Coordinates of C-alpha atoms in Angstrom, one line a residue:
X1 CA 19.6 96.6 89.2
X2 CA 21.5 99.5 87.6
X3 CA 25.1 99.7 86.8
X4 CA 26.7 102.8 88.3
X5 CA 30.3 102.3 87.3
X6 CA 31.7 103.9 84.1
X7 CA 33.4 100.8 83.0
X8 CA 32.1 97.8 80.9
X9 CA 30.6 95.2 83.3
X10 CA 31.3 92.5 80.6
X11 CA 35.0 93.0 80.6
X12 CA 37.4 90.2 81.7
X13 CA 38.3 91.7 85.1
X14 CA 36.9 94.0 87.7
X15 CA 38.7 97.0 89.2
X16 CA 38.8 95.7 92.7
X17 CA 39.5 92.2 94.1
X18 CA 36.3 90.7 95.6
X19 CA 37.6 90.7 99.2
X20 CA 35.4 91.8 102.1
X21 CA 36.6 94.6 104.3
X22 CA 37.0 94.1 108.0
X23 CA 33.6 93.7 109.6
X24 CA 31.9 93.4 106.2
X25 CA 29.7 90.4 105.7
X26 CA 29.8 88.3 102.5
X27 CA 26.2 89.5 101.7
X28 CA 27.3 93.1 102.0
X29 CA 30.2 92.5 99.7
X30 CA 28.0 90.9 97.1
X31 CA 25.5 93.7 97.3
X32 CA 28.3 96.3 96.9
X33 CA 29.7 94.5 93.9
X34 CA 26.3 94.2 92.3
X35 CA 25.6 97.9 92.8
X36 CA 28.9 98.6 91.0
X37 CA 28.1 96.2 88.2
X38 CA 31.1 94.0 89.0
X39 CA 29.5 90.8 87.9
X40 CA 32.7 88.8 87.3
X41 CA 33.9 89.7 90.8
X42 CA 30.7 88.3 92.2
X43 CA 31.4 85.0 90.5
X44 CA 34.9 85.0 91.8
X45 CA 33.8 85.8 95.4
X46 CA 31.3 83.0 95.4
X47 CA 33.1 80.3 93.5
X48 CA 34.4 77.4 95.6
X49 CA 32.9 78.6 98.8
X50 CA 31.5 76.0 101.2
X51 CA 28.5 77.3 103.2
X52 CA 26.5 75.3 105.6
X53 CA 23.8 77.9 106.3
X54 CA 20.9 77.3 103.9
X55 CA 19.7 80.9 103.9
X56 CA 23.2 82.2 103.0
X57 CA 23.5 79.5 100.3
X58 CA 20.2 80.7 98.7
X59 CA 21.3 84.3 98.9
X60 CA 24.6 83.5 97.2
X61 CA 22.7 81.5 94.5
X62 CA 20.6 84.6 93.7
X63 CA 23.7 86.8 93.3
X64 CA 25.5 84.1 91.3
X65 CA 22.6 83.5 88.9
X66 CA 22.0 87.2 88.5
X67 CA 25.7 87.7 87.6
X68 CA 25.6 84.9 85.0
X69 CA 22.5 86.6 83.4
X70 CA 24.2 90.0 83.4
X71 CA 27.2 88.4 81.7
X72 CA 24.8 86.8 79.2
X73 CA 25.7 83.3 80.1
X74 CA 22.1 82.2 80.1
X75 CA 22.9 78.5 79.7
X76 CA 24.9 78.5 83.0
X77 CA 22.2 80.6 84.7
X78 CA 19.5 78.1 83.7
X79 CA 21.7 75.2 85.0
X80 CA 22.1 77.0 88.4
X81 CA 18.4 77.4 88.7
X82 CA 17.7 73.8 87.8
X83 CA 20.2 72.7 90.5
X84 CA 18.0 74.4 93.1
X85 CA 15.0 72.3 92.2
X86 CA 11.6 73.1 93.7
X87 CA 11.8 76.4 95.6
X88 CA 8.8 75.5 97.6
X89 CA 10.4 72.3 99.0
X90 CA 10.1 71.7 102.7
X91 CA 13.8 71.8 103.3
X92 CA 13.8 75.4 102.1
X93 CA 11.5 76.6 104.8
X94 CA 12.0 77.6 108.5
X95 CA 9.8 78.2 111.5
X96 CA 9.2 81.8 112.3
X97 CA 8.9 83.3 115.8
X98 CA 5.1 83.1 115.7
X99 CA 5.3 79.4 114.7
X100 CA 4.5 79.9 111.0
X101 CA 6.4 78.0 108.4
X102 CA 8.1 80.6 106.1
X103 CA 10.3 80.3 103.0
X104 CA 14.0 81.0 103.1
X105 CA 14.1 81.6 99.4
X106 CA 14.9 85.2 98.4
X107 CA 12.2 86.8 96.3
X108 CA 14.9 87.7 93.7
X109 CA 15.6 84.0 93.2
X110 CA 12.0 83.3 92.6
X111 CA 11.9 86.2 90.1
X112 CA 14.9 85.0 88.2
X113 CA 13.5 81.5 87.9
X114 CA 10.2 82.8 86.5
X115 CA 11.7 85.5 84.3
X116 CA 14.1 83.1 82.5
X117 CA 11.2 81.0 81.3
X118 CA 9.9 81.5 77.8
X119 CA 6.3 80.8 78.8
X120 CA 4.5 82.9 81.4
X121 CA 3.4 80.0 83.5
X122 CA 6.1 80.4 86.2
X123 CA 5.4 84.2 86.3
X124 CA 1.7 83.5 86.9
X125 CA 2.7 81.1 89.7
X126 CA 4.9 83.8 91.2
X127 CA 1.9 86.2 91.0
X128 CA -0.1 83.6 93.0
X129 CA 2.7 83.4 95.5
X130 CA 2.7 87.2 96.0
X131 CA -1.0 87.3 96.4
X132 CA -0.8 84.5 99.0
X133 CA 1.7 86.4 101.0
X134 CA -0.6 89.4 101.0
X135 CA -3.9 87.7 101.7
X136 CA -2.8 84.7 103.7
X137 CA -1.8 86.7 106.7
X138 CA -4.9 88.4 108.3
X139 CA -2.9 91.2 109.8
X140 CA -1.1 92.0 106.6
X141 CA -4.3 91.8 104.6
X142 CA -5.9 94.4 106.9
X143 CA -2.9 96.7 106.5
X144 CA -3.0 96.3 102.8
X145 CA -6.7 97.2 102.8
X146 CA -5.9 100.4 104.7
X147 CA -3.1 101.3 102.3
X148 CA -5.4 100.8 99.3
X149 CA -8.1 103.0 100.9
X150 CA -5.7 105.8 101.5
X151 CA -4.0 105.5 98.1
X152 CA -0.6 104.8 99.7
X153 CA 0.4 101.8 97.6
X154 CA 3.5 102.5 95.7
X155 CA 3.7 100.8 92.3
X156 CA 7.0 100.3 90.6
X157 CA 7.9 102.7 87.8
X158 CA 5.9 101.7 84.7
X159 CA 7.6 104.3 82.5
X160 CA 11.1 105.5 81.6
X161 CA 13.4 107.6 83.7
X162 CA 11.9 110.8 82.5
X163 CA 8.4 109.8 83.8
X164 CA 9.9 108.5 87.0
X165 CA 11.6 111.8 87.6
X166 CA 8.4 113.7 86.9
X167 CA 6.4 111.9 89.6
X168 CA 9.1 110.9 92.1
X169 CA 9.0 114.1 94.2
X170 CA 5.5 113.5 95.7
X171 CA 5.6 113.7 99.4
X172 CA 5.0 110.3 101.2
X173 CA 3.4 109.8 104.6
X174 CA 5.5 108.0 107.2
X175 CA 4.8 104.2 107.2
X176 CA 4.9 101.8 110.1
X177 CA 7.0 98.6 109.8
X178 CA 3.8 96.6 109.1
X179 CA 2.8 99.1 106.4
X180 CA 6.2 98.9 104.8
X181 CA 6.1 95.1 104.8
X182 CA 2.7 95.2 103.1
X183 CA 3.9 97.8 100.7
X184 CA 6.9 95.7 99.8
X185 CA 4.8 92.7 98.8
X186 CA 2.4 94.9 96.9
X187 CA 5.3 96.3 95.0
X188 CA 6.4 92.8 94.2
X189 CA 2.9 91.9 93.1
X190 CA 2.8 94.9 90.8
X191 CA 6.2 94.1 89.4
X192 CA 5.1 90.6 88.5
X193 CA 1.9 92.0 86.8
X194 CA 4.1 94.4 84.8
X195 CA 6.2 91.5 83.6
X196 CA 3.1 89.7 82.5
X197 CA 1.9 92.8 80.7
X198 CA 5.3 92.9 78.9
X199 CA 4.9 89.3 77.9
X200 CA 1.4 89.7 76.5
X201 CA 2.4 92.9 74.7
X202 CA 5.3 91.1 73.0
X203 CA 2.9 88.3 72.0
X204 CA 0.5 91.0 70.7
X205 CA -2.1 89.9 73.2
X206 CA -3.1 93.5 73.8
X207 CA -6.5 92.9 75.3
X208 CA -5.0 90.6 78.0
X209 CA -2.4 93.2 78.7
X210 CA -5.1 95.8 79.1
X211 CA -7.0 93.6 81.6
X212 CA -3.9 93.5 83.8
X213 CA -3.3 97.2 83.4
X214 CA -6.9 97.8 84.4
X215 CA -6.3 95.8 87.6
X216 CA -3.2 98.0 88.3
X217 CA -5.4 101.1 87.9
X218 CA -7.6 99.8 90.7
X219 CA -4.4 99.8 92.9
X220 CA -3.2 103.3 91.9
X221 CA -5.6 105.4 89.9
X222 CA -3.6 108.6 90.3
X223 CA -0.4 107.3 88.6
X224 CA 0.1 109.3 85.4
X225 CA 2.7 106.8 84.2
X226 CA 0.2 104.0 84.4
X227 CA -2.4 105.9 82.4
X228 CA 0.3 106.7 79.9
X229 CA 1.1 103.0 79.4
X230 CA -2.6 102.2 79.0
X231 CA -2.7 104.7 76.2
X232 CA 0.3 103.1 74.5
X233 CA -1.4 99.7 74.5
X234 CA -4.7 101.2 73.3
X235 CA -2.7 102.7 70.4
X236 CA -1.4 99.3 69.5
X237 CA -5.0 98.1 69.3
X238 CA -5.8 101.0 67.0
X239 CA -8.1 102.7 69.4
X240 CA -6.8 106.2 68.7
X241 CA -9.8 108.1 70.1
X242 CA -9.7 106.0 73.4
X243 CA -5.9 106.5 73.7
X244 CA -6.4 110.2 73.2
X245 CA -8.7 110.3 76.2
X246 CA -6.3 108.2 78.2
X247 CA -3.4 110.5 77.5
X248 CA -5.7 113.4 78.4
X249 CA -6.2 111.8 81.8
X250 CA -2.4 111.4 82.2
X251 CA -1.9 115.1 81.3
X252 CA -4.5 116.1 84.0
X253 CA -2.5 114.2 86.6
X254 CA 0.8 115.6 85.3
X255 CA -0.6 119.2 85.5
X256 CA -0.3 118.9 89.3
X257 CA 3.5 119.6 89.1
X258 CA 4.7 122.4 91.4
X259 CA 8.2 123.3 90.5
X260 CA 9.2 125.0 87.2
X261 CA 11.5 122.0 86.3
X262 CA 8.6 119.5 87.0
X263 CA 6.2 121.5 84.8
X264 CA 8.7 121.7 82.0
X265 CA 9.4 118.0 82.1
X266 CA 5.7 117.1 82.3
X267 CA 4.9 119.3 79.4
X268 CA 7.5 117.5 77.4
X269 CA 5.9 114.2 78.3
X270 CA 2.6 115.4 77.1
X271 CA 4.2 116.5 73.8
X272 CA 5.6 113.0 73.4
X273 CA 2.1 111.6 73.9
X274 CA 0.9 114.0 71.2
X275 CA 3.7 112.8 68.9
X276 CA 2.5 109.2 69.3
X277 CA -1.1 110.2 68.5
X278 CA 0.0 112.1 65.4
X279 CA 2.1 109.2 64.3
X280 CA -0.9 106.9 64.7
X281 CA -2.9 109.3 62.5
X282 CA -0.1 109.2 59.8
X283 CA 1.0 112.7 60.5
X284 CA 4.7 111.9 60.4
X285 CA 5.9 115.5 60.1
X286 CA 3.8 116.6 63.1
X287 CA 4.9 113.5 65.1
X288 CA 8.6 114.2 64.4
X289 CA 8.1 117.9 65.5
X290 CA 6.6 116.8 68.8
X291 CA 9.3 114.1 69.4
X292 CA 12.1 116.6 68.7
X293 CA 10.5 119.2 71.0
X294 CA 10.2 116.7 73.8
X295 CA 13.8 115.5 73.3
X296 CA 15.2 118.9 74.2
X297 CA 13.9 118.3 77.7
X298 CA 13.7 114.6 78.2
X299 CA 16.7 112.2 78.3
X300 CA 17.7 110.3 75.2
X301 CA 16.4 106.9 76.3
X302 CA 16.6 104.1 73.8
X303 CA 12.9 103.7 73.4
X304 CA 12.4 107.4 72.7
X305 CA 15.2 107.3 70.2
X306 CA 13.6 104.4 68.4
X307 CA 10.3 106.2 68.1
X308 CA 12.1 109.1 66.4
X309 CA 13.9 106.6 64.1
X310 CA 10.6 105.0 63.1
X311 CA 9.2 108.4 62.2
X312 CA 12.2 109.0 59.9
X313 CA 11.6 105.6 58.3
X314 CA 8.0 106.5 57.5
X315 CA 9.2 109.9 56.3
X316 CA 11.6 108.2 53.8
X317 CA 14.6 109.7 55.5
X318 CA 16.6 106.5 55.9
X319 CA 19.9 108.3 56.6
X320 CA 18.5 110.1 59.7
X321 CA 16.8 106.9 60.8
X322 CA 20.0 104.9 60.7
X323 CA 21.9 107.6 62.6
X324 CA 19.2 107.8 65.4
X325 CA 19.0 104.0 65.5
X326 CA 22.8 103.8 66.0
X327 CA 22.5 106.3 68.8
X328 CA 19.8 104.2 70.4
X329 CA 22.0 101.1 70.3
X330 CA 24.7 103.1 72.2
X331 CA 22.3 104.4 74.8
X332 CA 22.9 103.3 78.4
X333 CA 19.2 102.1 78.4
X334 CA 19.6 100.0 75.2
X335 CA 18.8 96.9 77.2
X336 CA 15.2 98.1 77.1
X337 CA 15.2 99.0 73.4
X338 CA 13.3 96.0 72.3
X339 CA 10.6 96.8 74.9
X340 CA 9.8 100.5 74.7
X341 CA 6.3 100.3 76.2
X342 CA 7.0 98.8 79.7
X343 CA 9.9 97.7 81.8
X344 CA 10.0 95.3 84.8
X345 CA 12.8 95.3 87.3
X346 CA 13.6 92.7 90.0
X347 CA 13.7 94.3 93.4

């Protein structure tokens, strides 16, 4: 969830009192506050409220826990999640119109519970849950099969904002409500897999990460961002020649850009790939030239800035490295600075 306000969301007060407008539901108010990054106002809006409806209570718990995490109060967030207990408990289910027993727990709450755990076990359980939602319903499973056959599954963004902008203008075919529902669960499934890839990359389990990336490629083979990420992980394994071929595949897909702006942006992404390959081959001067050239077009995301800082370090230019590193710390995307390869977002 992205902060859109210009102010610091960690400040002691929010610009507006958390009071719902006439006709505005509590959930709409919380959503509006979250989109503004008004995390303290969310805590104030929820604190002390007595709600009998179980679904509304769970929805509020999701917003409350997210606000605590955004305010970096991880201890309190963990305590809130522990209070909820087993999210698959019988009292957290309801009977749907077709007679099926369905969970009332918001997916975001399941995500927060899994993502706050050090070990990946809960995230793997969440992956099983997503797969069950897709394959346990015969009608949904058939719709998913059709979406896969026509390459209409939309994966979440696996790259930074520059890559997302480069591929976001592709035309989409209209979807039925059933197709949208299947696509939603497929996106959630992909999101969980991305999180697992992140975890395995951080643990230097690159081969496991590549296995999950290979699975994602079976879902969306024409995603240049996905091919790019595969190339990054291959570089971490030291497979420079294989990574070179992977980046070439990404470049082929990016070459389909139509507008001049798209072409310029995609060419800059290809140059960034070349910079990574040159860096892996110890050509630090060449890598820096490619990074600098791509930076004139692409945004100054924290991960890209850190790549440039690393080149300066290997080039023995510590002054420039420190300057770029400080710029990266001040970047609006600095939350992702420790994880420059992939990013996972709760939906």
